[in-house]
N, C-alpha and C. Protein backbone atom coordinates (compact mmCIF):
# COMPACT_ATOMS: atom_id res chain seq x y z
N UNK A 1 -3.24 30.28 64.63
CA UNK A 1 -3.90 29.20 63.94
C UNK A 1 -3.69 27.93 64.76
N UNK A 2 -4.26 27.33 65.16
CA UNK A 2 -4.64 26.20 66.12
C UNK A 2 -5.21 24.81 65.17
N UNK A 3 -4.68 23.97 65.43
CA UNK A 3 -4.35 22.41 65.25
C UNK A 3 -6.02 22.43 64.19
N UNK A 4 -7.00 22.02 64.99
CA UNK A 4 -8.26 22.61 64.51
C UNK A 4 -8.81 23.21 63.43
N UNK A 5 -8.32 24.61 62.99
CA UNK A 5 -8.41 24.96 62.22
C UNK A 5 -8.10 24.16 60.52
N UNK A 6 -7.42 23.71 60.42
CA UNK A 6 -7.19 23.08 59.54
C UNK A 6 -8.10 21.70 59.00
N UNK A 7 -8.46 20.84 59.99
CA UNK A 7 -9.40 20.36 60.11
C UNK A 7 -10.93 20.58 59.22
N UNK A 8 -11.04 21.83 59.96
CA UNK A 8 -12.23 22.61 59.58
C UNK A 8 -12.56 23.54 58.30
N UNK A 9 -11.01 23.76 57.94
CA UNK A 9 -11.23 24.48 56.35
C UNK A 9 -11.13 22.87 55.04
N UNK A 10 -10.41 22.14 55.51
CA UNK A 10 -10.59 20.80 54.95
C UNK A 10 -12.45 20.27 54.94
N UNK A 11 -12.85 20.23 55.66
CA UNK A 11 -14.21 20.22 55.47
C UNK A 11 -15.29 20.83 54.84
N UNK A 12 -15.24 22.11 55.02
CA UNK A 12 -15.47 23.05 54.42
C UNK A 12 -15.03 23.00 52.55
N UNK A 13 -13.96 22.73 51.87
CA UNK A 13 -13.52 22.61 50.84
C UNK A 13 -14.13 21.72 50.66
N UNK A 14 -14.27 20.54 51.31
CA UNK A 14 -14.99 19.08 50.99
C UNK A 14 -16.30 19.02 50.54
N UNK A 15 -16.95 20.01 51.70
CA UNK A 15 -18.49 20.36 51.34
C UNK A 15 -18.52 21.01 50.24
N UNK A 16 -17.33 22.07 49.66
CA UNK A 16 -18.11 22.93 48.34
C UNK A 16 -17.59 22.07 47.12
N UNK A 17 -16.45 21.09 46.82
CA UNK A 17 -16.62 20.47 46.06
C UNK A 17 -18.17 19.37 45.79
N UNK A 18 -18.59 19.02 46.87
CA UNK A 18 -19.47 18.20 46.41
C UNK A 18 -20.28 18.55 45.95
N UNK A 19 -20.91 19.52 45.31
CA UNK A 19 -22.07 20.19 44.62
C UNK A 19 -21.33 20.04 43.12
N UNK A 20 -20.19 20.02 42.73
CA UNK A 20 -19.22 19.97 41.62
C UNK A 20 -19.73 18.67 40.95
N UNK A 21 -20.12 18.44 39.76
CA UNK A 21 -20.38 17.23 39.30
C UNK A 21 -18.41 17.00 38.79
N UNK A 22 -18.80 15.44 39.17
CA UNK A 22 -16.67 15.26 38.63
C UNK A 22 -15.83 15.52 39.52
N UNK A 23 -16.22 15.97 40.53
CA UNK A 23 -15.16 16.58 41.70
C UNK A 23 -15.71 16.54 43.01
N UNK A 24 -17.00 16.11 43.11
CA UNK A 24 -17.55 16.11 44.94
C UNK A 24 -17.79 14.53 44.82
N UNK A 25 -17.67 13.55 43.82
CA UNK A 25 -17.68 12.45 44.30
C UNK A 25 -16.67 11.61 44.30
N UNK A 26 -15.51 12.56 44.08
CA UNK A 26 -13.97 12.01 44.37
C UNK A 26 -13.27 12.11 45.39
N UNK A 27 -14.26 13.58 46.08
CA UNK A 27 -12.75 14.09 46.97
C UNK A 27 -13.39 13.59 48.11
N UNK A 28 -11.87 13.22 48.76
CA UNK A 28 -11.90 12.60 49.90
C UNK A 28 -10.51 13.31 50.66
N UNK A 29 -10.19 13.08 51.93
CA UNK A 29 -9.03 13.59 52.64
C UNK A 29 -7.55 13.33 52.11
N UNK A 30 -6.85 14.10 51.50
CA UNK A 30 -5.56 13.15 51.10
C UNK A 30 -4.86 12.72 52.14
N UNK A 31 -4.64 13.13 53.47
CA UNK A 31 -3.69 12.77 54.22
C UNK A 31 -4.25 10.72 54.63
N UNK A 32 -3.12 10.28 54.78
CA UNK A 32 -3.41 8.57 54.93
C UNK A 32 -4.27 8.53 56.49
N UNK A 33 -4.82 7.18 55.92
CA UNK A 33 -5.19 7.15 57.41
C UNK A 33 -4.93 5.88 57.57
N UNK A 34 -5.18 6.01 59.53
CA UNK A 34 -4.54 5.13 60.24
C UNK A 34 -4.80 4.50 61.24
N UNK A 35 -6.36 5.05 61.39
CA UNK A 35 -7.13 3.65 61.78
C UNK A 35 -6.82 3.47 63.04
N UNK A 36 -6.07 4.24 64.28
CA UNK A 36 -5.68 3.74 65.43
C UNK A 36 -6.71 4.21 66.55
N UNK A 37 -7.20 3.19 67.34
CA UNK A 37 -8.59 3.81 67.66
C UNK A 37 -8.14 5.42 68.41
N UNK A 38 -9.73 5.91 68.77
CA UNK A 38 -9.84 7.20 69.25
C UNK A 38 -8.89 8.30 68.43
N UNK A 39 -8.63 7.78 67.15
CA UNK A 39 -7.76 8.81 66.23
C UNK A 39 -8.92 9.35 64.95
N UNK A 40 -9.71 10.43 64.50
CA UNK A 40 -10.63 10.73 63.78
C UNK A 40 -10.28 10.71 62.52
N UNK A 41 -8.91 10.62 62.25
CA UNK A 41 -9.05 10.20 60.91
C UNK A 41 -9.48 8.88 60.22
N UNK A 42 -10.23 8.01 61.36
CA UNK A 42 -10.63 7.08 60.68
C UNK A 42 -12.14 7.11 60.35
N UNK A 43 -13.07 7.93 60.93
CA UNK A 43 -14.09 8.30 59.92
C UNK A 43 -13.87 9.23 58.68
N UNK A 44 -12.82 9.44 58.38
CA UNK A 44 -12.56 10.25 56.89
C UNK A 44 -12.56 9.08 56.02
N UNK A 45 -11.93 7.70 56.60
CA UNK A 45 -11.72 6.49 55.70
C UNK A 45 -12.81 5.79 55.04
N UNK A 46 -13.87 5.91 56.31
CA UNK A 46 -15.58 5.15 56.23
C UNK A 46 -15.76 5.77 55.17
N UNK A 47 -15.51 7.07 55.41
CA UNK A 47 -16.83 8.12 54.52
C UNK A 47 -16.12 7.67 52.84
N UNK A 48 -14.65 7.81 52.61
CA UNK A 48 -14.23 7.88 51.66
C UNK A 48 -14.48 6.25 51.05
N UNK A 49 -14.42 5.79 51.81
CA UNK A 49 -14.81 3.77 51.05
C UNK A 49 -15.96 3.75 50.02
N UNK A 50 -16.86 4.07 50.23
CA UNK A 50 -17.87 4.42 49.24
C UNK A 50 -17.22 5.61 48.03
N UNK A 51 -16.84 6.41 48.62
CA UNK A 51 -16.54 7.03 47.05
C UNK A 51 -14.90 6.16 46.06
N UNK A 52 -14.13 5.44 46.96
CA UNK A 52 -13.53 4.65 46.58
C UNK A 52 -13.97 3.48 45.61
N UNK A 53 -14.66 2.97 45.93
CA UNK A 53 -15.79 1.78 45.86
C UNK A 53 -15.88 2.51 43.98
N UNK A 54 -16.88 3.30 43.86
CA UNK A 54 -17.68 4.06 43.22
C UNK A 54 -16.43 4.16 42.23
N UNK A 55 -15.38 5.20 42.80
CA UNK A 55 -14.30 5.27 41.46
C UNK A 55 -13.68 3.99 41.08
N UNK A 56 -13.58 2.78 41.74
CA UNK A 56 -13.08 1.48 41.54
C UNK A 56 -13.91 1.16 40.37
N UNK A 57 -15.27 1.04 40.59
CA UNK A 57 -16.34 0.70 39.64
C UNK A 57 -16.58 1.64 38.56
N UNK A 58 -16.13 2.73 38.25
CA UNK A 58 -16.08 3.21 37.10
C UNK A 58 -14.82 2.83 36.23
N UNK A 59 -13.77 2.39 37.17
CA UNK A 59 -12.70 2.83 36.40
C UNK A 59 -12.65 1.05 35.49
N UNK A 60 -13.25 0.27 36.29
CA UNK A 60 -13.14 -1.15 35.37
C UNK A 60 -14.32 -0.93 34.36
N UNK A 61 -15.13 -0.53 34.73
CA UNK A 61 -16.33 0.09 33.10
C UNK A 61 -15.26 0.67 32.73
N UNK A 62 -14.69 1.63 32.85
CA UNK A 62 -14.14 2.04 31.44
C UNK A 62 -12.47 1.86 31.37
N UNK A 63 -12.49 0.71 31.79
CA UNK A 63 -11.25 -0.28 31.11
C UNK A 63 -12.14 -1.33 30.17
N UNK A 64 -12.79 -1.93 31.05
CA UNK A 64 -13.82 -2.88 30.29
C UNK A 64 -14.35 -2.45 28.85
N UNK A 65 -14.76 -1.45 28.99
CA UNK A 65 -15.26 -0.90 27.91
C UNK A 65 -13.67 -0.65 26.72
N UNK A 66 -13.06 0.15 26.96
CA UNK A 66 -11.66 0.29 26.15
C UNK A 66 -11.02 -1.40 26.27
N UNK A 67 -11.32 -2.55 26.59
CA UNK A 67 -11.00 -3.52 25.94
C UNK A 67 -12.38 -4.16 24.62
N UNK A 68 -13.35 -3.87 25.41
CA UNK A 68 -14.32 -4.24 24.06
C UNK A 68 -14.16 -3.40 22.91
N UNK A 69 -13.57 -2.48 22.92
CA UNK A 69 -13.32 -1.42 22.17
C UNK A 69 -12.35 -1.63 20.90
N UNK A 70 -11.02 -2.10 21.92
CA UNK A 70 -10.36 -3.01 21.51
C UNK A 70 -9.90 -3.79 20.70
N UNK A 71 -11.28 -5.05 21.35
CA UNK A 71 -11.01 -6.21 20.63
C UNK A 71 -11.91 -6.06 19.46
N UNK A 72 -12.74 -5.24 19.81
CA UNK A 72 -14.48 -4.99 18.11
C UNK A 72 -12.92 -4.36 17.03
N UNK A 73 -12.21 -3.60 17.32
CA UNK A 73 -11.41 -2.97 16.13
C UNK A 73 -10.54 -3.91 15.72
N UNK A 74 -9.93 -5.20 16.56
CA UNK A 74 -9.22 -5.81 16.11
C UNK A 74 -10.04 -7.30 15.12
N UNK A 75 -11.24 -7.41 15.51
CA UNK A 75 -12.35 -7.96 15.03
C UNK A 75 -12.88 -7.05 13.40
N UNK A 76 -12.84 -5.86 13.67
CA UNK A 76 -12.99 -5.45 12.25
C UNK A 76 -11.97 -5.47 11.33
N UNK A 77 -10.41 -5.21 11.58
CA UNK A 77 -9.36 -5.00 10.81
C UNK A 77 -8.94 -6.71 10.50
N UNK A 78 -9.31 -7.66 11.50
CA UNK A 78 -9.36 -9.25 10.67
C UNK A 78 -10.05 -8.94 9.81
N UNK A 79 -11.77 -8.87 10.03
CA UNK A 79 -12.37 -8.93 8.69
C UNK A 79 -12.11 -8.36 7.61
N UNK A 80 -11.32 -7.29 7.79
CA UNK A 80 -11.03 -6.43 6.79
C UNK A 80 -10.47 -6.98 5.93
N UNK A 81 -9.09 -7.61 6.69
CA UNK A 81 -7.84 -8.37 5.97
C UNK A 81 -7.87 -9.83 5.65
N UNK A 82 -9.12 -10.20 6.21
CA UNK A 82 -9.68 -11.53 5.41
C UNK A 82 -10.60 -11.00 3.96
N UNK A 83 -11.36 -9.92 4.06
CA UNK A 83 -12.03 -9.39 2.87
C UNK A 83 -11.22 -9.35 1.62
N UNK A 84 -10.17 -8.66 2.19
CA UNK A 84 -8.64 -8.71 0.71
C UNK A 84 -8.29 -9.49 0.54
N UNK A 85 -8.02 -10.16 1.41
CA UNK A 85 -7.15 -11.63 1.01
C UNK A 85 -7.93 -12.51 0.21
N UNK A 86 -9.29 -12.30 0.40
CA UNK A 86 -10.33 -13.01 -0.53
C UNK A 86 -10.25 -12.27 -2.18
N UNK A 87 -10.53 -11.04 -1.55
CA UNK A 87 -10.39 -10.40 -2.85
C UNK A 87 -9.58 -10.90 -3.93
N UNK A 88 -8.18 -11.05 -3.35
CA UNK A 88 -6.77 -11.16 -3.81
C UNK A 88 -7.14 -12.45 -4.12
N UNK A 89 -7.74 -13.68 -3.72
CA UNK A 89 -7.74 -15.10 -3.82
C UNK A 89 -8.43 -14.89 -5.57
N UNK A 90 -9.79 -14.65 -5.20
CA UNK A 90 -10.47 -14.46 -6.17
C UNK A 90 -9.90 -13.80 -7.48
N UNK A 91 -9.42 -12.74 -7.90
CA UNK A 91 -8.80 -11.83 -8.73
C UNK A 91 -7.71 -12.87 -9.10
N UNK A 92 -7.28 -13.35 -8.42
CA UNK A 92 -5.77 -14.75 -8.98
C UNK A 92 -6.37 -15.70 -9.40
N UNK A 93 -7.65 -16.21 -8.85
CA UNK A 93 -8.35 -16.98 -9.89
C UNK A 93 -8.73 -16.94 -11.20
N UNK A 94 -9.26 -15.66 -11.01
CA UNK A 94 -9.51 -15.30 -12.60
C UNK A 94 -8.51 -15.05 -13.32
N UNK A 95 -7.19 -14.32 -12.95
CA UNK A 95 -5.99 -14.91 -13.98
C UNK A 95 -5.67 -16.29 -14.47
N UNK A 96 -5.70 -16.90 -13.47
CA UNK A 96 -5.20 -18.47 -13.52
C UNK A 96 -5.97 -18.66 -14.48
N UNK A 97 -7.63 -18.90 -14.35
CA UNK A 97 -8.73 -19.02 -15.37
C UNK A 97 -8.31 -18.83 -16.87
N UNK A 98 -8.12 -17.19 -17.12
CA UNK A 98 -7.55 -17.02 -18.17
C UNK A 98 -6.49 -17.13 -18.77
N UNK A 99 -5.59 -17.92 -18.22
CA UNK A 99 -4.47 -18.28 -18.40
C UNK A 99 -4.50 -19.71 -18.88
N UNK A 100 -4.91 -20.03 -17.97
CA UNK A 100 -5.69 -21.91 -18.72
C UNK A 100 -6.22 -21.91 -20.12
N UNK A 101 -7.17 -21.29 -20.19
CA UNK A 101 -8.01 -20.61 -21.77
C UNK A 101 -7.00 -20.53 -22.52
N UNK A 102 -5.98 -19.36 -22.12
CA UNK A 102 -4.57 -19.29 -23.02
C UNK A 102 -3.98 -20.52 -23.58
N UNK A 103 -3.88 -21.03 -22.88
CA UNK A 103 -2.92 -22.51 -22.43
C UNK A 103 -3.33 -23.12 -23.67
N UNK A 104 -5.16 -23.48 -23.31
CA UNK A 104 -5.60 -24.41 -24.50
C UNK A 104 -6.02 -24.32 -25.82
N UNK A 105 -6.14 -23.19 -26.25
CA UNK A 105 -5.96 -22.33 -27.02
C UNK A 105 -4.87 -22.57 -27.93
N UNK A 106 -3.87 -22.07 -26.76
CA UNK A 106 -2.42 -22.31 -27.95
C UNK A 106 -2.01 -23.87 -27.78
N UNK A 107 -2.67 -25.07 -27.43
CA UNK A 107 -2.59 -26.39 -27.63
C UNK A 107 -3.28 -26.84 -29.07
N UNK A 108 -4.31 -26.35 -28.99
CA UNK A 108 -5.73 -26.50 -29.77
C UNK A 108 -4.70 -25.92 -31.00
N UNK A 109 -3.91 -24.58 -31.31
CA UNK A 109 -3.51 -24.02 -32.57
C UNK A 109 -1.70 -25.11 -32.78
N UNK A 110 -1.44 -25.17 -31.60
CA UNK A 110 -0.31 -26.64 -31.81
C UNK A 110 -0.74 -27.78 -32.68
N UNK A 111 -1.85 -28.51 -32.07
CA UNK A 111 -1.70 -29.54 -32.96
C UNK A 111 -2.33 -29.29 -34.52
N UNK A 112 -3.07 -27.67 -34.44
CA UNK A 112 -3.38 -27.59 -36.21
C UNK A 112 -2.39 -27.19 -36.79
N UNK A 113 -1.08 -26.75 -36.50
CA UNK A 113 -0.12 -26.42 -37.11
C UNK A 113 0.82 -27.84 -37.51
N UNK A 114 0.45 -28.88 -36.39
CA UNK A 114 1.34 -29.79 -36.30
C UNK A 114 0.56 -31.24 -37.87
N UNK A 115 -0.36 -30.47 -37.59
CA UNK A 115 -1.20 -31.01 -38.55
C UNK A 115 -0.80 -30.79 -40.42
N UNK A 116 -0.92 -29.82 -40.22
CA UNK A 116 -1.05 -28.62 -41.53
C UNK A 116 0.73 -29.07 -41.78
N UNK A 117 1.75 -29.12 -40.96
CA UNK A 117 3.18 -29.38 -41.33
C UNK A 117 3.31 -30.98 -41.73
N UNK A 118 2.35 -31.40 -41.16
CA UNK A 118 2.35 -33.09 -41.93
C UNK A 118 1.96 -33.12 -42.63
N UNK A 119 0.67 -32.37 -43.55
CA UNK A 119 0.25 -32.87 -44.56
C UNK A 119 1.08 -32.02 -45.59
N UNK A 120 1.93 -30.61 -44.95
CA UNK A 120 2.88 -30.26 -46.55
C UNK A 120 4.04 -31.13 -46.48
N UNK A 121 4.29 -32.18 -45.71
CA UNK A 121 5.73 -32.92 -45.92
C UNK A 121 4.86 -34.21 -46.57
N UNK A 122 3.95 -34.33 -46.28
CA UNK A 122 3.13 -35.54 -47.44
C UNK A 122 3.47 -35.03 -48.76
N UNK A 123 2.59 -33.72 -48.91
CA UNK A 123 2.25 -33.51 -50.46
C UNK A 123 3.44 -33.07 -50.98
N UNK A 124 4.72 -32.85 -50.04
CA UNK A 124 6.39 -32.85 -50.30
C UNK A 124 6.71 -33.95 -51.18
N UNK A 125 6.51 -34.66 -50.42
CA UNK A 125 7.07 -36.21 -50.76
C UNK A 125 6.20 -36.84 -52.00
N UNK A 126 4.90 -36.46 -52.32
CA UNK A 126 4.26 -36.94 -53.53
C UNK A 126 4.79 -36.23 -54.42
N UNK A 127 5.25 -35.22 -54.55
CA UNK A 127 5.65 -33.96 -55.41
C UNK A 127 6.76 -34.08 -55.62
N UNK A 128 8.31 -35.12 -54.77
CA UNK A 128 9.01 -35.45 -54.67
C UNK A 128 9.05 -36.84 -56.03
N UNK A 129 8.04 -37.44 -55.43
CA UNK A 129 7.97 -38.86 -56.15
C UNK A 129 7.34 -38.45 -57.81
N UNK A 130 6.43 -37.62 -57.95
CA UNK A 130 5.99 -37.35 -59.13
C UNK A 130 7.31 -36.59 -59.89
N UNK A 131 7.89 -36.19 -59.43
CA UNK A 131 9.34 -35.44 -60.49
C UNK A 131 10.04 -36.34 -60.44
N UNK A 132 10.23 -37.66 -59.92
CA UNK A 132 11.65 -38.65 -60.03
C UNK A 132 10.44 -39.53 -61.28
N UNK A 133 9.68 -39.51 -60.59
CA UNK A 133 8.75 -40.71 -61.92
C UNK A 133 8.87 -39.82 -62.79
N UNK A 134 8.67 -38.60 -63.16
CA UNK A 134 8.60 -37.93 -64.70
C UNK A 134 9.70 -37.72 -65.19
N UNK A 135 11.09 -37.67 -64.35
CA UNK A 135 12.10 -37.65 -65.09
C UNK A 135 12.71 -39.29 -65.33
N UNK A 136 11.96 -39.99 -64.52
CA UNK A 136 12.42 -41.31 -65.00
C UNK A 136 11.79 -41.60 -66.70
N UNK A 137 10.81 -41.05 -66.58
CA UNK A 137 9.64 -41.75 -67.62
C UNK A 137 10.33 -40.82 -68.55
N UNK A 138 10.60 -39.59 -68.32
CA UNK A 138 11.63 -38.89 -69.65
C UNK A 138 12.49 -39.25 -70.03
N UNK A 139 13.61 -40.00 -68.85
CA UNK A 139 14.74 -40.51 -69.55
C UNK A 139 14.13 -41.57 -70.08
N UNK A 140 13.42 -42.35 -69.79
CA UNK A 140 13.15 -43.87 -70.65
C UNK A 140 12.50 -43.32 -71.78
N UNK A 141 11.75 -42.11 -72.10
CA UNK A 141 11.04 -42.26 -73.22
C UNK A 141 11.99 -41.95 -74.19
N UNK A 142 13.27 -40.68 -73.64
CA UNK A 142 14.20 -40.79 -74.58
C UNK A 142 15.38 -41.67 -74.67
N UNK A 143 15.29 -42.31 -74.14
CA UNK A 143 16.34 -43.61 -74.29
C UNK A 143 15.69 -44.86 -75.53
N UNK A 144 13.96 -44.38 -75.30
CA UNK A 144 13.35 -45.02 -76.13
C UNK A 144 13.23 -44.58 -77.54
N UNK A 145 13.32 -42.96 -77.39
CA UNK A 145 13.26 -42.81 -78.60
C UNK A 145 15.00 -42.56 -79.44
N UNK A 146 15.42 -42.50 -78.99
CA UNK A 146 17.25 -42.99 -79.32
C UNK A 146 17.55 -44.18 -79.87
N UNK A 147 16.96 -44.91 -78.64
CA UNK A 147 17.38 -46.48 -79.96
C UNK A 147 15.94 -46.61 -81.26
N UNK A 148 14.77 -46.14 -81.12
CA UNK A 148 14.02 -46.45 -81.95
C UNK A 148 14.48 -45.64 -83.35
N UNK A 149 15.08 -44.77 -83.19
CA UNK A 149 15.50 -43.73 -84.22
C UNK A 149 16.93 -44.78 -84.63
N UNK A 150 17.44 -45.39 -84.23
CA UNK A 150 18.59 -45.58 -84.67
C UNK A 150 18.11 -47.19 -85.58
């Protein structure tokens, strides 16, 4: 096996990948090259720059793409969590709401109670005054009728 040979089955492999969709527009020589003139591995480099090129430019599409990807999901899960939080805003409103209602409600039945307790300590106090006047007016009528009898 001679220097050559190797060369030549490398080429050969090269040529039958490229009919391969996914695999003939990748492969290129792995060994490095080095570019020192009259050394042939530097047309393996030419040839491979273009398919370099090519995988460079796919691979930022689909980074590019997996950041728009990304940021649209992190763009939906805000909206999401602004949607609840609204939700949640709203739904506490309407407690609060009904809670106020509550509020005035039991203000509104405060002052009729506060009401209703003043006017039985009124009609207390007349009911108070009408039994001291009737037992006054009893004792005087019988004090009156004591000495008139005598």
């Amino acid at each position: 096996m001679d220097p050559g040979d190797s060369d030549r089955s490398r080429r050969r492999i090269s040529r039958e990948f490229q009919g391969l969709p996914g695999r003939g527009e990748l492969w290129f020589s792995p060994r490095p090259a080095s570019g020192f003139p009259g050394d042939r591995r530097s047309t393996d480099v030419q040839e491979a720059s273009p398919l370099l090129e090519d995988l460079r430019q796919r691979l930022t599409r689909a980074f590019q793409w997996a950041i728009q990807r990304r940021a649209s999901r992190r763009a939906q899960e805000a909206a999401a969590v602004a949607a609840l939080e609204e939700q949640s805003r709203a739904r506490e409103e309407v407690t609060l709401a009904g809670q106020r209602a509550k509020l005035v409600e039991m203000h509104f039945q405060n002052h009729q109670l506060a009401r209703t307790l003043l006017d039985l300590n009124m009609k207390v106090q007349q009911l108070k005054k009408e039994c001291e006047l009737g037992f006054t007016s009893d004792s005087q009528s019988q004090k009156d009728n004591t000495a008139n009898s005598k």
